[in-house]
Each structure stands twice: as structure tokens, then as C-alpha cells.
Amino acid sequence: MYGYHGKLLFINLSTGNIEIRPLKEEDARNFIGGPALGAKILYEEMPANADVFGEDSMVGFVTGPLNNNRALFGGRYTVVSKSPVTGGWNDANAGGYFGPMLKAAGFDAVFVNGISEKPVYVFVDEGRAEILDASDLWGLTVSETEAKIRAKHGEKINAALIGPGGENLSYFAAVINDGHRAAGRGGTGAVIGSKNLKAVVVRGNLSTEVADRKKLVAANKSISDNMKGAAAELATAFGRFGTGIFYIPSTLSSDASIKNWGGAAGIDYTEEEAYLVSSANLEQFVLKKYNCSNCPLACGAIMDVPSERWELANIDRPEYETMGAFGSQILNSDYESVLRCNLLCNEYGLDTISAGATVSWIVECYENGLFTKEELDGIEATWGNGDSIVALTELICKNEGIGQVLIKGTRYAADHLGKGHEYLVVASGIEEPQHDGRLAYGVTRTYQYDPTPGRHVKGGLGLAPSGPDFDYSDTGEADLQGVVGTEVLNSSGLCMFGNMVSPPDALLNLIEAVTGFQYSPEEFRKLGTRMFNIRHAFNIREGMTRKDFTLSKRFYESNPPYEGPIAGVKVDHERLADNFFETIGWDKETLIPSLSSLEELGGMEAVIADFYG
Amino acid sequence: MKVTVRLMGLDMSPDASSITLELSDGATVEHALKKLVSVAEMPWTVDDLMMHVMLVQNRRANKKDVLEDNDTLIVLKTLEGG
Ligand code: SF4
């Protein structure tokens, strides 16, 4: 098999058993890698309705074929597991160098189940693996952990690890590699923490053979040419400002959350306030740029920021999502506090999207008299109060005071404390990323019904703003096409931003060049649809039906007193969903895919057996 | 009447460009954009501009909206806008 080692590593932390199994060629062809291959394996290996923190619960670290195969932008890998938030499927990806290094260590994926009696880490070293003691790593922050691992195994390793957030079973615990690259969403870090697993450390120099080297070189060249041609402006802007390039326009258009999704863009949070948090203002502090494996764009930046309040030397520039989550969402223009929260989340291993949303939720609750200052450990949790935002984030990170409840996210906190449900803005319990469904209507379908709800990096109608003359009549086909492209992208190992500056055929050309698999347009459509269905099937097997995929009203309806660009917008999100279900072939109530649609896709035998006998 | 048009993020730069136009009473958003592309040098057509989010002050606008004296028309690009 080209592009793959054909090897999957399975580790049981309860028994200490380590097993290498072959990756079947048909699975590679049908599911490629990343979230889809992870879903295929977990669907078959993990029993239905397993306790998310129990021994049967599995977590996977899955590469894509573009990892470590010289494909430009081919640095993304995916963590997969059940989600402690939704009780269903979870996948989240990260860039950096871990995915390519896992591949160089000789495996296409590592899957872990069981629970270790004491803290451990897995060391995968050139085709072998061992389980090592991590007692001295438990409790350490991300940078402390990585430093200790490097001191022991040398600089040539890479590690995907959890911080105290994962150890404390935060429902938004991230998996971090390279110090700052986060597979953040959905709480897989907590699943890892529940296994007493601190890290997966990888090292190696093994390579895989590429099917068509000439075609790979040509595909890479087409990307470089596009970055100098049609996509030159976007590539330059991403390289210079990172994903935060659109922060100001996004806060003014109502793409980003304003005041916990209840405020008016440009009024409650002005252009001048947005500027302070934006990449344009932060550019003055940039020390150097950094990139992921084989990335010519380098959207990351290290900054040195003078501050009398916090140590902000040598820190990462926040991503757009983080700017929105800790900025406009809480009416916060105190950029130092945004940077501090970003740093805290990276160090404690927490997802900044959910962390910011959780702070935003408690601020709105406090402003509306649901909590007293005493109940919030003396913190004056008011809108735009940078010091309070940092203080609350610190409590969450350290699992102290009110942070012990907030660490499990907004829905858990509202249920546990018995208040604040009216201020939740979640999709199946997951806090929303910084793209408003009332501006881009299709986002409501994606956030509500993607197998991983509440994700801006999943497919559908996209983020292009909808106009007043939006036509609901025939959205299913475009929605499915968006899903297909994004599923294949995410499973390949290619970075989404890289894909945005690449010509449209680059993704398929890279996959075909590396793997040798060929996909006709019809097969490509089946490929992406199959990927989506296998992730979805995991949820359906857990017993989820349409009523379990929920979306907070504030995300699709903005009646008075809302003002600004989305005033009066009411998105018929269930109609968008109906259109989509008809096109993909799902029953509209049970969401079970029809037998004929599954048979037509192929490769779904296990799903067919479960639902149709 | 005077209407200020601001273009934000269209050239992927964080800086907004701004121009004040003299328009006749009753002019619409579309009239303003037509005038803009005729007086200012830019690589975009009126149709290109109208694909983006358009705001008059803080409210969403469409091409038929009638402008008033001292209005600010903002055309802005979001991540996948336009
Ligand atoms: S564009 Fe940014 S996130 Fe994507 S591969 Fe390059 S550095 Fe990594």
C-alpha cells in the first residue's frame, strides 16, 4: 500500500497488552485516514454505549496519508473518541508535527483503551511501543510536561499530551502538541485523562512509499503557483496576520459572537475595540513566525508583549476563534487579558472556544443577577472586564472554586447549578465557535447535525453570509457537496487553511499521488458521504435520534431587543436539515441512513448489520 | 447628500479604505457603489462588492436600500464572505 505503513497500534492500558494489526487496504481506500478511519475503527472495536470514562472507551490518534509524505500543508492528524459532552462521536484535529512524526514512528494510527492503575505515557519509537511511568508528569502543565519528556527522550520526539485540564476531566480538555497546537474540541483530553494516560510520545525516521512522485511534485507546484497567483492576497494575509486577519470584519458583520451571541455588532462592541484585540494591533509584538510540517504559509506567530499585569513573553498569537471567544463574545477589548487566557488554556490543556464561551455564559448570568459576587469567589464578572475574565479562566484551569463546576462546560454548569439555561448557546451541549448561524444560515445545519456538533471546521453550506433573499427550497445538494469536500479534506491530513489557498483539484491530486487510489467524481462523492455516515453511525448506534441534536434558540433567532446586522433574523434551521436529510438519504426522525443509501456507498457492512440485520 | 463608503478586508488587509461620495437624494446602495467604482480605482465591480456583507451604519443593507445624508455604507469581507 502506498502512503501508509499499513500498521495500526492497539494498546490496552488495563492489561498492558500492545498489539500491531494490519490496516486493511479497503479501509484505507474507503476511509482514507483521520476522523473517518478513526470512526471506522472505533465503530468496530468499541462496544455501543460504553461508559465514556470506562475501560471499553477508546481513544485514537489517527494520521492521514498526506502526513510525512512531502505533501504541502500535510501536517494534520486527528484524535477520536466518544465525547463526554454529547455522549456521541468526537473527533478533533491539530497541526504541528505530531501527525507526521507518528507516521515516522511507523504507524498510521494508535488506539488506546483500558485504564492504567497509575499515570503512564505511551512511547512509540520506530515501529515499537512501550508503556512508561508518568508519575512525575502528572499534574504538570503542557510546557512542563513536554520539557521533561524531551529531557528524557531527546529533542527528536514529538508528543500529543494533556495538561491538568484533561487530568481533571474537563469536558473541554484539549490534546496539545508542539506546545500550542490543540485538538481542542469535544473533550477527548478528558477521555485520555480518565485512562491515566498523560501523553503519546513518538519518534522515528521511517517513511512510506509514495505512489506517484511526479504527480505529487506537480500537485505541490500547483499549490505554490496558486499562492503566488489567484490566492496571493489571502496567502500573504494568512502568513502575516494568521487566522485573526478577519477579526475586525467578523465582529462588525456579526460573524463573531457579540455579548454571548446576544449583542449588536458594531454597537455593543465597536470597531475601535475590535482593533485592539486584532492581529493588526498585535503585529507590533510579533517576534517570529512558525509553521506546521511542510507548510509554506506559517500562520503561527510568537509574540513578546509588555505587560505590567502578567508574564506575556514568548507567547502564541491567538487564533481568530480565541480572539472571538475571549474578546467580542465577552465585550472584551483588553488584549492583554485575551492573550493571558490563551496562554492559560494552552498550558492547562483546554479548548479556548469552550473556555471563552463558559466565561461568557457566567458573565451574562452574573450581569442578570443569577449569581452573587461571593458565589463567584469574589469575582466581579461583568462584561468587558479583562481582569475578571482572566480570574475566572484561572479558576477553571486550576479547577478551583466555581471553576470546579465551570470546567465541565456551560450545559453541565447550568444543570448542576440549576440556573442560567436561558443563556446557554450550545449545539448538543457543545459551545459554539465564532461563526454566527444568523449571518451564514447554513452554519445552523452544520452546527446542529454534524456528527460532531458545534464545529466550524465541518462541512455544509459554508460560512458565506446569507442574504435577505436566501432561498430555502433546494439547499440539500449544495450542503452535501460541502460535506463531501470537507470530510475528504479532514481525513487526508491536509490543513484547511492550506486548502483555502490551493487550487480546487489539489486535494484529490495529492491523495491520488500519495496513495495511488483513484476516485472518479462519483466515487469521490461516495467517499465523502461514506466518511460522514460512519461518523454519524457511531451516534445513531449510541441511541441518538433527531431530538438529541439540539441547537440553542439564540443561535438561529434574533428577535428584539437584538440590533445590528442580524436584527430580526430567524433561520429555519430545521428546514435546512430536512433538505439535507432528504439528499443524503436519512430518515427524518430516527436519522438512520436508508438501507439503499448505505448499500450504494459500500464499505458500511458493520452499520448495515447493526441497523438492518 | 454625502455618503461615506468604507471597504474593509476586501484586499485581505486589516486597514479599511474610506471615500466620501456626493449623491443625489434618493440614491440607493447600488447607486453609491456604481459611483464608487467609477470614481475610485479598484479591482472590483459593483457585483463583486455586493457579494460581501454590506452594512449601513450597523444594519445589514441590500442594494435597493435608500441612503440618507451622512450615512456610512460599509462593505466588509468575512472569512468566506463573497
Ligand atoms: S496554514 Fe497555519 S495551521 Fe495550516 S499548516 Fe500552515 S501553519 Fe499550520
XYZ file of C-alpha atoms and ligand atoms in Angstrom:
703
model
C 0.000 0.000 0.000
C 1.369 3.432 -0.925
C 1.282 6.343 1.506
C 0.528 4.136 4.507
C 2.563 1.811 6.698
C -0.452 -0.488 6.817
C 0.010 -0.741 10.581
C -2.294 0.158 13.424
C -1.149 0.077 17.022
C -3.599 -1.053 19.711
C -2.749 -0.573 23.374
C -4.784 -1.754 26.340
C -3.784 0.163 29.455
C -5.645 -2.212 31.790
C -3.783 -5.319 30.649
C -0.637 -3.709 29.276
C -1.240 -5.558 26.015
C 0.350 -3.982 22.933
C -0.697 -5.277 19.557
C 0.125 -4.329 15.979
C -2.629 -5.056 13.477
C -2.715 -4.514 9.740
C -4.597 -1.615 8.227
C -6.766 -3.204 5.560
C -6.318 -1.689 2.119
C -10.078 -1.455 1.607
C -10.391 0.552 4.838
C -7.646 2.917 3.699
C -9.338 3.360 0.337
C -12.825 3.745 1.797
C -11.988 5.976 4.760
C -8.551 7.478 3.911
C -7.477 8.415 7.463
C -8.137 10.950 10.239
C -11.692 11.172 11.599
C -13.262 8.764 9.099
C -10.747 5.972 9.554
C -10.893 6.601 13.295
C -14.671 6.266 13.242
C -14.499 3.052 11.234
C -12.110 1.505 13.761
C -13.968 2.702 16.868
C -17.292 1.642 15.384
C -15.964 -1.896 15.134
C -13.739 -2.057 18.204
C -15.641 -0.123 20.861
C -18.883 -1.552 22.226
C -22.024 0.546 21.848
C -22.927 2.678 24.851
C -19.569 2.194 26.526
C -19.006 4.432 29.549
C -17.006 7.349 28.122
C -14.629 7.186 31.090
C -14.708 3.400 31.378
C -12.291 0.674 30.321
C -14.016 -0.027 27.000
C -13.834 3.582 25.939
C -11.248 4.016 23.195
C -9.219 6.963 22.051
C -7.356 7.129 18.773
C -4.569 9.245 17.306
C -5.005 8.914 13.566
C -2.813 10.230 10.775
C -3.818 10.990 7.211
C -1.908 9.728 4.181
C -0.583 13.215 3.457
C 1.298 13.231 6.793
C 5.051 12.821 6.354
C 4.749 12.269 2.633
C 6.013 15.644 1.403
C 2.578 16.973 0.544
C 2.423 20.709 1.195
C 0.222 21.517 4.194
C 0.060 17.805 5.052
C 0.586 18.102 8.803
C -2.841 17.473 10.391
C -3.704 14.444 12.499
C -6.920 13.677 14.360
C -7.833 12.476 17.832
C -11.014 10.412 18.038
C -13.113 9.153 20.919
C -16.560 9.299 22.384
C -17.380 12.802 23.667
C -18.139 13.323 27.360
C -20.283 16.312 26.351
C -22.565 14.923 23.673
C -22.306 11.264 24.631
C -21.693 10.643 20.947
C -18.906 10.758 18.432
C -15.934 13.084 18.763
C -13.038 13.967 16.555
C -10.737 16.976 16.592
C -7.606 17.698 14.617
C -4.385 19.599 15.132
C -1.454 20.719 13.033
C 2.151 20.953 14.099
C 4.479 17.975 13.742
C 2.881 15.190 15.775
C 0.967 13.539 12.900
C 3.975 13.373 10.588
C 6.154 12.126 13.466
C 3.656 9.404 14.399
C 3.896 8.287 10.815
C 7.703 8.442 11.003
C 7.449 6.251 14.107
C 5.964 3.561 11.902
C 2.188 3.631 12.405
C -0.848 5.012 10.662
C -2.729 5.275 13.948
C -2.577 4.445 17.649
C -5.669 3.324 19.559
C -5.790 3.096 23.324
C -8.388 1.519 25.601
C -8.390 0.307 29.198
C -7.390 2.283 32.262
C -3.938 2.295 33.783
C -3.644 1.973 37.560
C -1.084 4.756 37.668
C -0.184 7.628 35.344
C 1.588 6.446 32.215
C 2.580 7.576 28.769
C 2.972 5.587 25.602
C 6.298 5.796 23.808
C 6.212 4.807 20.154
C 9.701 4.523 18.773
C 10.404 3.343 15.230
C 7.899 0.568 14.993
C 7.859 -0.423 18.674
C 5.805 0.792 21.577
C 6.028 0.649 25.333
C 4.018 1.939 28.257
C 6.134 4.052 30.609
C 5.588 5.555 34.026
C 4.318 9.147 34.040
C 4.026 9.704 37.791
C 6.468 12.586 37.565
C 4.490 14.167 34.721
C 1.036 14.052 36.283
C -0.121 17.488 37.383
C 2.348 19.325 35.165
C 1.348 21.920 32.613
C 1.799 21.334 28.909
C 5.172 23.074 28.593
C 6.487 21.471 31.789
C 5.436 18.035 30.568
C 6.970 18.489 27.167
C 10.231 19.753 28.662
C 10.520 16.688 30.910
C 9.744 14.300 28.073
C 12.345 15.975 25.870
C 14.897 15.860 28.663
C 14.379 12.107 28.845
C 13.974 11.125 25.190
C 15.782 13.914 23.357
C 14.697 16.715 21.072
C 13.700 14.488 18.178
C 10.457 13.354 19.747
C 7.014 14.791 19.399
C 4.199 14.344 21.896
C 0.423 14.661 21.981
C -0.384 15.271 25.608
C -2.893 16.528 28.110
C -2.497 19.206 30.742
C -4.202 19.416 34.120
C -7.451 20.094 32.219
C -7.516 16.536 30.913
C -6.434 15.098 34.247
C -9.322 16.957 35.895
C -11.718 15.529 33.295
C -12.699 18.903 31.900
C -15.381 18.444 29.266
C -13.368 20.787 27.073
C -9.943 19.325 27.726
C -7.749 19.504 24.664
C -4.942 17.338 23.367
C -1.923 19.547 22.739
C 1.179 19.008 20.659
C 4.100 21.299 19.839
C 3.208 23.400 22.873
C 0.268 25.177 21.289
C -1.359 23.093 18.569
C -4.634 21.881 20.030
C -7.018 19.129 19.045
C -9.337 21.038 21.249
C -12.970 20.320 20.827
C -15.352 17.806 22.315
C -13.413 16.724 25.398
C -11.136 13.958 24.112
C -8.482 15.266 26.528
C -10.733 14.156 29.392
C -11.105 10.664 27.925
C -7.316 10.443 27.819
C -7.102 11.746 31.383
C -9.616 9.146 32.566
C -7.223 6.465 31.359
C -4.366 7.887 33.423
C -2.628 8.491 30.128
C -0.558 11.676 30.051
C 0.916 11.540 26.568
C 1.646 9.637 23.431
C 5.276 10.299 22.591
C 6.540 9.456 19.114
C 9.929 9.233 17.464
C 11.302 7.748 14.276
C 12.676 8.067 10.795
C 10.510 5.609 8.936
C 8.981 6.611 5.653
C 6.327 5.257 3.367
C 6.467 4.946 -0.363
C 4.515 7.400 -2.456
C 2.580 6.043 -5.453
C 3.392 8.739 -7.986
C 6.221 11.085 -7.083
C 5.855 13.161 -10.278
C 2.180 13.743 -9.665
C 2.931 14.754 -6.064
C 5.526 17.291 -7.215
C 3.041 18.652 -9.760
C 0.293 18.949 -7.137
C 2.654 20.751 -4.760
C 3.697 23.077 -7.571
C 0.076 23.851 -8.385
C -0.371 24.940 -4.769
C 2.755 27.119 -4.778
C 1.677 28.689 -8.062
C -1.789 29.366 -6.729
C -0.310 31.002 -3.642
C 1.553 33.371 -5.934
C -1.409 33.793 -8.276
C -5.145 33.605 -7.579
C -4.749 33.169 -3.816
C -1.784 35.504 -3.368
C -3.605 38.091 -1.274
C -5.158 35.518 1.038
C -1.889 33.590 1.408
C 0.038 36.759 2.220
C -2.574 37.880 4.725
C -2.754 34.491 6.488
C 1.017 34.344 6.609
C 1.282 37.828 8.038
C -1.725 38.036 10.368
C -2.755 34.422 10.963
C -6.364 33.359 11.223
C -7.136 36.604 13.069
C -6.972 38.539 9.790
C -10.760 38.752 9.676
C -11.410 39.503 13.332
C -12.498 43.120 12.829
C -14.851 42.484 9.873
C -16.210 39.421 11.654
C -17.108 41.374 14.774
C -18.736 44.137 12.699
C -20.740 41.778 10.492
C -21.956 39.621 13.405
C -19.997 36.621 12.206
C -18.283 36.529 15.609
C -20.245 36.276 18.839
C -21.064 39.622 20.408
C -22.076 39.595 24.087
C -22.661 35.851 24.350
C -24.479 35.891 20.982
C -26.980 38.394 22.336
C -25.389 41.726 21.441
C -25.282 44.065 18.492
C -22.239 44.070 16.223
C -20.644 47.483 15.895
C -22.763 48.869 18.734
C -22.050 46.786 21.824
C -18.563 46.053 20.528
C -17.117 48.734 18.288
C -14.544 48.672 15.531
C -12.093 50.503 17.794
C -12.499 47.848 20.496
C -12.088 45.041 17.972
C -8.926 46.640 16.617
C -7.190 46.343 19.982
C -7.604 42.560 20.068
C -6.978 42.052 16.347
C -3.894 40.756 14.571
C -3.387 44.231 13.146
C -2.732 45.632 16.614
C -0.865 42.553 17.839
C 1.531 42.675 14.886
C 3.743 45.135 16.777
C 4.568 42.367 19.299
C 5.411 39.571 16.839
C 8.879 38.133 17.362
C 8.855 35.327 14.836
C 6.609 33.187 12.716
C 6.171 29.418 12.897
C 4.571 26.785 10.791
C 3.370 23.207 10.815
C 5.055 20.371 8.987
C 5.656 21.154 5.320
C 3.685 24.386 5.435
C 4.865 27.280 3.275
C 2.379 29.690 4.837
C 3.290 29.775 8.539
C 0.187 31.304 10.102
C 1.513 30.976 13.664
C 3.435 33.665 15.494
C 5.324 34.027 18.751
C 4.989 37.372 20.471
C 6.613 39.281 23.280
C 4.056 41.558 24.872
C 4.979 44.075 27.547
C 2.526 43.871 30.422
C 2.510 45.069 33.982
C -0.138 42.537 34.943
C 1.020 39.217 33.526
C 4.041 37.483 32.116
C 3.361 37.612 28.388
C 6.808 36.945 26.981
C 7.290 34.342 24.287
C 3.612 33.583 23.858
C 1.499 32.470 20.924
C -0.584 34.860 18.914
C -4.166 33.754 19.438
C -6.212 32.268 16.633
C -9.336 34.020 15.352
C -11.537 31.669 17.371
C -9.742 32.592 20.571
C -9.934 36.316 19.854
C -13.678 35.987 19.433
C -14.194 33.645 22.369
C -12.352 35.803 24.908
C -12.827 39.103 23.045
C -16.048 40.216 21.355
C -18.054 37.420 22.983
C -17.427 38.962 26.414
C -17.225 42.547 25.055
C -13.564 42.459 25.944
C -11.093 44.809 24.267
C -8.355 44.289 26.863
C -5.985 42.399 24.582
C -3.557 41.518 27.354
C -6.320 39.574 29.069
C -7.157 37.729 25.831
C -3.505 36.765 25.469
C -3.326 35.667 29.092
C -6.416 33.466 28.722
C -4.982 31.936 25.546
C -1.750 31.152 27.370
C -3.571 29.668 30.368
C -5.709 27.428 28.166
C -2.684 26.215 26.205
C -0.758 25.471 29.381
C -3.610 23.707 31.168
C -4.729 21.959 28.008
C -8.165 23.447 27.482
C -10.109 24.338 24.356
C -10.218 28.124 24.073
C -13.556 28.120 22.228
C -15.446 26.415 25.031
C -13.404 28.076 27.773
C -14.231 31.560 26.438
C -17.868 30.601 25.961
C -18.054 29.314 29.522
C -16.681 32.567 30.906
C -19.091 34.466 28.660
C -22.013 32.427 29.985
C -21.157 33.034 33.638
C -20.687 36.767 32.952
C -24.142 37.023 31.405
C -25.609 35.057 34.326
C -23.889 37.393 36.794
C -24.951 40.537 34.940
C -28.537 39.292 35.161
C -28.347 38.628 38.872
C -28.230 34.838 38.776
C -25.034 34.716 40.817
C -23.621 36.898 43.564
C -20.016 38.015 43.692
C -19.492 35.673 46.649
C -20.736 32.699 44.638
C -18.086 33.549 42.060
C -15.233 33.572 44.568
C -15.286 37.369 44.857
C -15.023 37.995 41.127
C -16.954 40.910 39.625
C -17.943 39.067 36.462
C -19.010 41.992 34.315
C -18.920 42.458 30.555
C -15.557 43.535 29.192
C -13.748 43.194 32.493
C -10.399 41.749 31.455
C -9.134 41.112 34.963
C -12.274 39.188 35.886
C -12.180 37.203 32.663
C -8.635 36.111 33.465
C -9.552 35.354 37.081
C -12.451 33.133 36.020
C -10.304 31.391 33.412
C -7.672 30.762 36.051
C -10.226 29.157 38.370
C -11.346 26.881 35.527
C -7.764 25.974 34.648
C -6.842 25.246 38.257
C -10.137 23.511 38.997
C -10.748 25.730 41.996
C -13.837 27.432 43.409
C -16.583 27.970 40.848
C -14.049 26.662 38.325
C -14.752 23.137 39.579
C -18.196 23.374 38.021
C -17.334 25.536 35.022
C -14.580 23.139 33.986
C -17.310 20.840 32.698
C -18.725 23.456 30.350
C -21.843 25.548 30.242
C -24.556 22.933 29.931
C -23.211 20.898 32.821
C -22.819 24.068 34.892
C -26.402 25.203 34.179
C -27.771 21.756 35.031
C -25.586 21.365 38.112
C -26.259 24.850 39.485
C -29.886 24.791 38.395
C -29.862 28.138 36.595
C -28.699 30.040 33.539
C -30.231 27.730 30.930
C -31.646 30.759 29.115
C -28.117 31.994 28.434
C -26.734 28.751 27.030
C -25.657 28.866 23.404
C -24.763 25.284 22.573
C -25.231 22.569 19.973
C -25.956 19.289 21.764
C -24.136 20.754 24.751
C -21.048 21.928 22.859
C -20.302 25.649 22.976
C -20.470 27.400 19.607
C -17.442 28.532 17.615
C -17.203 32.091 16.355
C -19.396 31.983 13.258
C -22.992 33.024 13.710
C -25.755 30.993 12.076
C -27.862 34.105 11.793
C -25.320 35.560 9.363
C -24.488 32.378 7.433
C -27.680 30.348 7.704
C -26.148 27.044 6.624
C -23.990 27.064 9.728
C -27.092 26.159 11.754
C -27.402 22.813 9.934
C -23.704 22.097 10.273
C -23.531 23.024 13.947
C -26.691 21.131 14.831
C -26.408 17.932 12.836
C -22.773 17.297 12.127
C -21.762 14.090 13.932
C -19.536 16.402 15.989
C -21.979 19.224 16.746
C -20.879 22.832 17.077
C -17.910 22.763 14.700
C -16.822 25.441 12.292
C -14.368 23.122 10.545
C -17.041 20.712 9.373
C -18.769 20.808 6.032
C -22.029 22.148 4.710
C -23.238 25.323 3.086
C -20.221 27.164 4.451
C -19.595 30.492 6.092
C -20.556 32.755 3.200
C -23.107 35.246 4.545
C -26.734 34.634 3.599
C -28.747 37.489 2.190
C -32.324 38.580 2.818
C -33.364 36.712 -0.338
C -31.981 33.393 0.915
C -33.678 30.519 -0.900
C -34.539 27.551 1.312
C -36.065 25.467 -1.418
C -33.107 23.464 -2.619
C -30.199 23.544 -0.204
C -29.638 19.810 0.288
C -27.381 19.177 -2.683
C -25.052 22.129 -2.022
C -24.983 21.191 1.656
C -23.969 17.611 0.870
C -21.311 18.753 -1.593
C -19.831 20.947 1.134
C -19.862 17.986 3.484
C -18.163 15.686 0.967
C -15.283 18.061 0.285
C -14.682 18.782 3.963
C -14.840 15.124 5.008
C -12.182 14.169 2.478
C -10.059 17.181 3.403
C -10.137 16.446 7.125
C -9.340 12.778 6.616
C -6.393 13.400 4.309
C -4.181 15.282 6.770
C -4.253 18.500 4.719
C -4.680 21.761 6.610
C -7.943 23.595 5.935
C -6.176 26.934 5.557
C -3.756 25.339 3.136
C -6.728 24.053 1.175
C -8.141 27.591 1.048
C -5.064 28.841 -0.791
C -4.820 25.770 -3.053
C -6.466 25.216 -6.428
C -9.686 23.173 -6.180
C -8.192 19.975 -7.601
C -5.095 19.963 -5.367
C -6.623 17.886 -2.559
C -7.634 14.971 -4.768
C -4.403 15.166 -6.759
C -2.369 14.952 -3.553
C -4.367 12.000 -2.232
C -4.127 10.137 -5.533
C -0.423 10.904 -5.895
C 0.411 9.657 -2.413
C -1.907 6.645 -2.136
C -2.321 5.593 -5.749
C -6.062 5.283 -5.106
C -8.099 6.823 -7.902
C -11.527 8.340 -7.380
C -13.928 9.271 -10.164
C -16.217 12.233 -9.363
C -18.936 9.727 -8.410
C -16.525 7.772 -6.179
C -15.298 10.985 -4.589
C -18.869 11.854 -3.671
C -19.379 8.381 -2.227
C -16.092 8.663 -0.333
C -17.061 11.867 1.474
C -20.619 10.679 2.070
C -19.366 7.385 3.490
C -16.997 9.237 5.815
C -19.812 11.406 7.099
C -22.079 8.393 7.527
C -19.587 6.329 9.513
C -19.117 9.191 11.996
C -22.876 9.638 12.127
C -23.485 5.904 12.543
C -21.486 5.964 15.767
C -24.013 8.433 17.190
C -27.050 6.548 15.966
C -25.748 3.311 17.447
C -25.489 5.138 20.792
C -29.252 5.589 20.535
C -29.324 9.204 19.378
C -32.202 10.364 17.210
C -33.150 13.738 15.752
C -34.413 15.109 19.049
C -30.980 14.610 20.616
C -29.336 17.056 18.197
C -30.275 20.346 19.753
C -29.393 23.945 18.992
C -29.917 26.893 21.327
C -32.532 29.341 20.043
C -30.162 32.269 20.336
C -28.106 30.785 17.526
C -30.870 30.849 14.924
C -33.308 33.528 16.009
C -32.702 37.171 16.936
C -35.909 38.907 17.811
C -35.916 42.324 19.541
C -34.103 43.623 21.542
C -31.358 42.407 19.222
C -29.925 45.075 16.959
C -27.205 45.258 14.360
C -26.686 43.236 11.173
C -28.682 40.206 12.269
C -31.634 42.054 13.808
C -34.872 40.225 13.122
C -33.237 37.197 11.532
C -34.970 33.875 12.064
C -33.320 30.920 10.380
C -35.488 27.937 9.511
C -32.743 25.569 10.599
C -34.976 22.502 10.653
C -35.964 23.091 7.039
C -32.306 23.218 6.059
C -31.889 19.962 7.959
C -34.875 18.331 6.228
C -33.432 19.244 2.841
C -30.114 17.753 3.834
C -31.598 14.532 5.223
C -33.559 14.002 2.002
C -30.438 14.402 -0.093
C -28.219 12.147 1.991
C -30.928 9.531 2.489
C -31.616 9.613 6.235
C -34.935 9.032 7.929
C -36.041 12.459 9.183
C -36.961 11.298 12.680
C -34.584 8.460 13.531
C -31.786 9.816 11.304
C -30.989 6.214 10.353
C -29.486 6.115 6.855
C -31.637 4.164 4.395
C -30.502 0.664 3.521
C -30.223 1.562 -0.139
C -28.015 4.595 0.596
C -25.681 2.503 2.764
C -25.502 -0.313 0.209
C -24.761 2.149 -2.538
C -21.886 3.664 -0.551
C -20.197 0.326 0.115
C -17.827 -0.307 2.993
C -20.654 0.077 5.516
C -21.289 -3.609 6.231
C -20.990 -3.274 10.006
C -23.504 -0.421 10.031
C -25.920 -2.339 7.814
C -25.636 -5.366 10.098
C -26.449 -3.241 13.155
C -29.445 -1.445 11.704
C -30.841 -3.862 9.159
C -29.726 -7.279 10.441
C -26.139 64.424 0.068
C -22.882 62.980 1.392
C -22.378 59.271 1.966
C -19.169 57.677 3.191
C -18.274 54.261 1.795
C -15.791 52.099 3.678
C -14.228 48.947 2.267
C -12.911 46.579 4.885
C -10.772 43.472 4.407
C -11.550 43.120 0.695
C -7.868 43.183 -0.221
C -7.092 40.961 2.812
C -5.563 43.899 4.597
C -6.639 44.874 8.095
C -6.812 48.516 7.016
C -10.105 49.920 5.800
C -10.241 52.377 2.917
C -12.770 55.163 3.008
C -14.202 57.573 0.468
C -16.942 60.174 0.741
C -19.304 60.458 -2.217
C -21.706 63.166 -3.251
C -25.003 61.513 -4.234
C -28.431 62.766 -5.227
C -31.291 62.430 -2.812
C -32.971 59.043 -3.006
C -29.766 57.267 -4.057
C -29.624 53.583 -3.188
C -26.775 51.355 -2.035
C -26.366 50.218 -5.634
C -26.110 53.823 -6.864
C -23.429 54.509 -4.276
C -21.394 51.500 -5.333
C -21.711 52.389 -9.017
C -20.426 55.854 -8.263
C -17.648 54.410 -6.125
C -16.258 52.151 -8.854
C -16.481 54.997 -11.365
C -14.517 57.491 -9.271
C -12.074 55.285 -7.369
C -9.543 52.908 -8.849
C -10.241 49.396 -7.649
C -10.159 45.847 -8.974
C -13.787 45.134 -8.064
C -17.039 45.528 -9.953
C -20.310 46.563 -8.356
C -21.394 42.895 -8.415
C -18.172 41.859 -6.647
C -18.798 44.376 -3.907
C -22.407 43.335 -3.436
C -21.382 39.740 -2.733
C -19.931 40.851 0.582
C -21.683 41.843 3.765
C -22.979 45.390 3.362
C -23.947 47.495 6.323
C -25.452 50.959 6.583
C -24.088 52.093 9.889
C -24.633 48.854 11.839
C -27.568 47.328 9.998
C -27.459 44.860 7.147
C -28.166 46.526 3.806
C -29.094 45.356 0.348
C -28.718 47.038 -2.988
C -32.182 48.606 -3.086
C -31.931 50.312 0.302
C -32.227 54.087 0.050
C -29.409 56.025 1.653
C -29.661 59.187 3.672
C -27.368 62.139 4.170
C -24.324 61.290 6.342
C -24.885 57.544 6.119
C -21.859 55.264 6.252
C -22.007 52.284 3.916
C -19.568 49.541 4.942
C -18.632 46.674 2.630
C -16.711 44.047 4.519
C -15.190 40.667 3.931
C -15.528 37.842 6.408
C -13.676 34.532 6.205
C -15.656 33.068 3.322
C -17.690 36.125 2.507
C -18.106 36.844 -1.168
S -1.610 27.347 7.463
Fe -1.205 27.528 9.673
S -2.365 25.833 10.633
Fe -2.207 25.395 8.415
S -0.399 24.097 8.187
Fe 0.275 26.221 7.911
S 0.950 26.961 9.931
Fe -0.281 25.081 10.233
